[in-house]
Coordinates of C-alpha atoms in Angstrom, one line a residue:
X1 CA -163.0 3.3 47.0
X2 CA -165.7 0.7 48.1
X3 CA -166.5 -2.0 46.6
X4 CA -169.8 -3.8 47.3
X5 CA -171.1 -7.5 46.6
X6 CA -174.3 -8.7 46.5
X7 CA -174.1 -12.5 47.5
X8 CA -177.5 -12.5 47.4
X9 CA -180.6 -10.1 47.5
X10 CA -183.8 -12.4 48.3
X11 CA -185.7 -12.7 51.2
X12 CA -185.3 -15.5 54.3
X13 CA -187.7 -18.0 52.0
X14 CA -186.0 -17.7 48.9
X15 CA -185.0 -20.2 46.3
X16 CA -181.3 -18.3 45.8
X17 CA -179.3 -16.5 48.0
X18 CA -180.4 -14.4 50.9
X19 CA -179.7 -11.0 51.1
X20 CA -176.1 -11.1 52.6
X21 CA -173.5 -8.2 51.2
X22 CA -169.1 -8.6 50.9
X23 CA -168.1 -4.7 51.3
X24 CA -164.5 -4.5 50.7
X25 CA -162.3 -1.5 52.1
X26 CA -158.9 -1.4 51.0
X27 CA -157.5 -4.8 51.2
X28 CA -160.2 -5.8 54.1
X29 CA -163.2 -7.6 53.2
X30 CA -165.6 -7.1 55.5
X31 CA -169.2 -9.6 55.3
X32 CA -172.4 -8.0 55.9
X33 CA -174.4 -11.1 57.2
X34 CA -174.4 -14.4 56.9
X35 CA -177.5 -16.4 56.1
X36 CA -177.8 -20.2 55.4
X37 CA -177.3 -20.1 52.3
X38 CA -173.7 -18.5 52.6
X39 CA -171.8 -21.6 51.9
X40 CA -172.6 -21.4 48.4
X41 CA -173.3 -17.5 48.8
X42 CA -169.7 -16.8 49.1
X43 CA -168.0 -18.9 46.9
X44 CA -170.8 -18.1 43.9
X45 CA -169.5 -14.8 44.0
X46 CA -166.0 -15.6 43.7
X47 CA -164.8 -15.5 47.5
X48 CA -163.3 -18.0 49.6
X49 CA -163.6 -17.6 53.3
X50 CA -159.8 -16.9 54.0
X51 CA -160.8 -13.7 52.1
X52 CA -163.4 -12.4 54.7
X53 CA -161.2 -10.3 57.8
X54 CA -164.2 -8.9 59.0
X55 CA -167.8 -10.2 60.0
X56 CA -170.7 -7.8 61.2
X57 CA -174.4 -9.2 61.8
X58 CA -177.1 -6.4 61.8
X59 CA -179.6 -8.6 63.5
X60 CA -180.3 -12.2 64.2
X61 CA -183.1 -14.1 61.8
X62 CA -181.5 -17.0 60.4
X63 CA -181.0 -15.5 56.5
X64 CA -178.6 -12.7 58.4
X65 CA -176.9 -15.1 61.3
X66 CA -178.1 -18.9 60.0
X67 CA -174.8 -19.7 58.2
X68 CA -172.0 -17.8 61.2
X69 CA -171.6 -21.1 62.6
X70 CA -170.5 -23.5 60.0
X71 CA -168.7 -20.6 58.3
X72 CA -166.7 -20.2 61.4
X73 CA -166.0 -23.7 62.1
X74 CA -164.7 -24.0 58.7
X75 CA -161.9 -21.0 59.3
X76 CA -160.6 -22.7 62.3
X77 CA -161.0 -26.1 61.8
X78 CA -160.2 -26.1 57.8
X79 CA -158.3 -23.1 56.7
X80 CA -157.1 -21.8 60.8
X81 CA -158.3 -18.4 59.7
X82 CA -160.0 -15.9 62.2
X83 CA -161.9 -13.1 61.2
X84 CA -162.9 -10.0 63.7
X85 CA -165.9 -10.2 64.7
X86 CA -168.0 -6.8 65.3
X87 CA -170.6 -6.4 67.5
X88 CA -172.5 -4.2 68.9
X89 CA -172.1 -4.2 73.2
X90 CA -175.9 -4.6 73.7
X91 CA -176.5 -7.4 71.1
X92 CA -173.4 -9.2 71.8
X93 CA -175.1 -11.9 74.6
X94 CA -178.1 -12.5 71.9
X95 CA -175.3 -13.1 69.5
X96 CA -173.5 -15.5 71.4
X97 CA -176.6 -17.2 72.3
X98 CA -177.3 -17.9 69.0
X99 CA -174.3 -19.3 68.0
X100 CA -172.2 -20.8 70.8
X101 CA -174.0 -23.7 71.6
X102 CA -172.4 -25.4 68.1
X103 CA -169.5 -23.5 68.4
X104 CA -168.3 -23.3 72.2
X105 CA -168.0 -27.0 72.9
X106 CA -164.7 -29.0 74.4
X107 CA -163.8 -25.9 76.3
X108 CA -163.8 -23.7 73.6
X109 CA -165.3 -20.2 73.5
X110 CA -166.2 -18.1 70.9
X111 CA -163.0 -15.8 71.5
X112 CA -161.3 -19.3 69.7
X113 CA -163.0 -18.4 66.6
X114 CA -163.1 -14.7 66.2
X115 CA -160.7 -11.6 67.0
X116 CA -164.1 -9.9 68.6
X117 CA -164.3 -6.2 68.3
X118 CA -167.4 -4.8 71.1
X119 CA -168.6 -1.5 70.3
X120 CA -170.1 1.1 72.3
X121 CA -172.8 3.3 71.5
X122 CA -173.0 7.0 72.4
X123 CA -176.6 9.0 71.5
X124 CA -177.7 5.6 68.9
X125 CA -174.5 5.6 66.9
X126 CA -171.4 4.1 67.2
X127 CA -168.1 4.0 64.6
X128 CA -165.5 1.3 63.9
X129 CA -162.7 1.8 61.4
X130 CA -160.9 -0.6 58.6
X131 CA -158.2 0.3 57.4
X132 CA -158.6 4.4 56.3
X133 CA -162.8 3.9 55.8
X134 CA -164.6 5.1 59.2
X135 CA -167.8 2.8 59.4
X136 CA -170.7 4.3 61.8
X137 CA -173.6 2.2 63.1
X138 CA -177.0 3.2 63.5
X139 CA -179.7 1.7 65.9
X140 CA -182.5 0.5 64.4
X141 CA -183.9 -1.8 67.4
X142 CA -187.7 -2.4 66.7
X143 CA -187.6 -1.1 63.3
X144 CA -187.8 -4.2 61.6
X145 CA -189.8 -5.7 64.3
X146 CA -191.0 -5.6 67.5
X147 CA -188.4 -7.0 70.1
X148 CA -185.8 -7.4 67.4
X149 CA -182.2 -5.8 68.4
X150 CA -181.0 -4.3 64.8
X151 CA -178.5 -2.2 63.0
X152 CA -178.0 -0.5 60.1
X153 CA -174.4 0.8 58.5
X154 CA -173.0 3.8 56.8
X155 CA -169.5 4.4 55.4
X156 CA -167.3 6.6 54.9
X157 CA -164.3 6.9 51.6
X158 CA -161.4 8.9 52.3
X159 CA -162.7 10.8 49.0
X160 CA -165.3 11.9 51.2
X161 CA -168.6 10.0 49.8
X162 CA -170.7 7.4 51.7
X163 CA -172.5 4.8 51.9
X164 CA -175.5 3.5 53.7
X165 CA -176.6 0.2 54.5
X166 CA -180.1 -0.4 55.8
X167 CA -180.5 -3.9 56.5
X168 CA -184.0 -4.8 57.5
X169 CA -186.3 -2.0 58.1
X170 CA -190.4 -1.8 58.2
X171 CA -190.4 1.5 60.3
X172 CA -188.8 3.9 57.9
X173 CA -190.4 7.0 59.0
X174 CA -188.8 6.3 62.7
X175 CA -185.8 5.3 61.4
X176 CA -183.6 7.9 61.4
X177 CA -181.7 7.3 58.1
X178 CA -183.0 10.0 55.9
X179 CA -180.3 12.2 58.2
X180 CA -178.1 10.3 57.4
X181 CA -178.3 11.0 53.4
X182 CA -176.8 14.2 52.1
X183 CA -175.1 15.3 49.2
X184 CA -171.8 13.2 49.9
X185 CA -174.4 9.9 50.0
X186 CA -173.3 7.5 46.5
X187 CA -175.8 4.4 47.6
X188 CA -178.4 3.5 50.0
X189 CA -178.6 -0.1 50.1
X190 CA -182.3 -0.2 51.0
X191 CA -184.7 -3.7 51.5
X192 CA -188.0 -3.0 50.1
X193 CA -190.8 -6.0 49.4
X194 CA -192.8 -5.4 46.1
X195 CA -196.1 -6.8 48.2
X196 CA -197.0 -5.4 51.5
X197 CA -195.9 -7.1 54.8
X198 CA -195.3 -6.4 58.2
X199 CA -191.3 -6.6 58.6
X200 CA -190.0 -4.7 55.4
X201 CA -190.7 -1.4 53.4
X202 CA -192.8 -1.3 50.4
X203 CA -190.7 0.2 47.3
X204 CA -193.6 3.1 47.4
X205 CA -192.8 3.7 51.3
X206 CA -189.0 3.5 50.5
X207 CA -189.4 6.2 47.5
X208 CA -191.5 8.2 49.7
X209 CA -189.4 8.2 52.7
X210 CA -186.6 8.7 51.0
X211 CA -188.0 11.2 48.3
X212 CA -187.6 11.8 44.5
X213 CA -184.7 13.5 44.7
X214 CA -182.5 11.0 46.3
X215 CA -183.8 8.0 43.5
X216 CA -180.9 7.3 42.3
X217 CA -178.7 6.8 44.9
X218 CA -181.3 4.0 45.9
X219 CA -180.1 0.7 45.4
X220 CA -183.2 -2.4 46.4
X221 CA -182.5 -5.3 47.7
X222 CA -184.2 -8.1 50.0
X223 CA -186.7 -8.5 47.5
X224 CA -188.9 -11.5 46.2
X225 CA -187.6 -14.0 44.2
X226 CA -190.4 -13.2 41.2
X227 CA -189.4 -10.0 40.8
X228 CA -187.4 -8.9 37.2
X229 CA -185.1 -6.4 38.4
X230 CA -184.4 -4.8 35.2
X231 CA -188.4 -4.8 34.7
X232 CA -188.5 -2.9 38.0
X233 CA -185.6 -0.5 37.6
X234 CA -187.8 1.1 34.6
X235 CA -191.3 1.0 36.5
X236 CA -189.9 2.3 39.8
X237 CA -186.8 4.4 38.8
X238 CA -184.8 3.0 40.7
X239 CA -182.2 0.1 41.0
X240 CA -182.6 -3.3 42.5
X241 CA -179.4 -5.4 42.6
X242 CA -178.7 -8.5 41.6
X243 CA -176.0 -10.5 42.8
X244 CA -172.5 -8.7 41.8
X245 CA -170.5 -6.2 42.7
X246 CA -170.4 -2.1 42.2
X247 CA -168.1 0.1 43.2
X248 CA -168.1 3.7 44.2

């Protein structure tokens, strides 16, 4: 079984929650990004942060990585909880970058806060496990934008489904994630932008890419804050999620 939470589904200029996801694998809880808006995020959805074991960032704008650094000072320094920390072995300098200046001071390193986990890559995938669910990620560096190290996920049950997670992708048709979708595929967590810009796929480009027949495994997300989800379930056909959870 996998259980997935929205935090949030918006955009890095939204009024709510960005797009940020809680995946939980048997009794792990693993956090799919973590924007600024996380500290409220987290707990709206009826987490605490002792609950998360598990962190992975897909890429580092502020709405996926703005909110790693107070969320980690609050496990050591409130509740002396450390996550694991996966990352991929060719982002994890950016990563630390980003986030050790507020974190690694007093002689402390970032190995203080988190149990990191550095994976390797072999042909632009790599897999980590939790607990009996087999996660594999897929390289998606320049997808989004140009210059921008990225990653999307896909897991695996033990009943033998999956699921994909796409983060943030405007280069679909290079993207490499329609192989990744067959008949065992329950979700594709997908962004898609209702307007046309240059960093995410249209819902028409996702539809297409993805084609009619896989619709309703296509669950929307990153979208803009105006948009009525129920409204455009029924236009497009398929689903755009609001903050909760499903489970497959």
């Amino acid at each position: 079984m996998i259980k997935v939470t929205a935090l949030g589904v918006n955009g890095a200029f939204t009024k709510n929650y960005h797009n940020n996801f809680v995946f939980e694998l048997g009794s792990r809880k693993l956090l799919v990004d973590a924007g600024t808006t996380l500290r409220n995020s987290l707990h709206g959805a009826g987490f605490k942060e002792t609950d998360i074991t598990d962190i992975f960032i897909t890429h580092l704008h502020s709405d996926h990585v703005g909110g790693l650094e107070e969320f980690a000072q609050k496990c050591k320094w409130i509740y002396n909880h450390k996550p694991n920390l996966w990352v991929r072995y060719d982002m994890i300098d950016e990563l630390f970058e980003v986030i050790e200046k507020g974190l690694c001071t007093d002689g402390l390193t970032i190995y203080d806060y988190f149990t990191v986990g550095i994976l390797g890559s072999f042909k632009g995938t790599g897999e980590f496990n939790i607990e009996s669910h087999r996660i594999k990620f897929i390289e998606t560096d320049n997808m989004h934008c140009e210059g921008m190290t990225s990653t999307a996920l896909k897991f695996y049950d033990l009943n033998g489904y999956n699921v994909i997670y796409s983060s943030d992708i405007k280069n679909l048709k290079d993207s490499g994630l329609i192989d990744h979708v067959n008949d065992s595929t329950k979700g594709i967590f997908q962004d898609c932008s209702l307007v046309p810009n240059n960093v995410h796929s249209t819902v028409e480009e996702v539809i297409e890419y993805y084609g009619e027949g896989n619709k309703n495994k296509i669950y929307a997300m990153h979208y803009q804050d105006d948009v009525n989800a129920r409204e455009a379930d029924d236009k497009y056909g398929i689903r755009f999620m609001i903050t909760g959870h499903i489970t497959f």
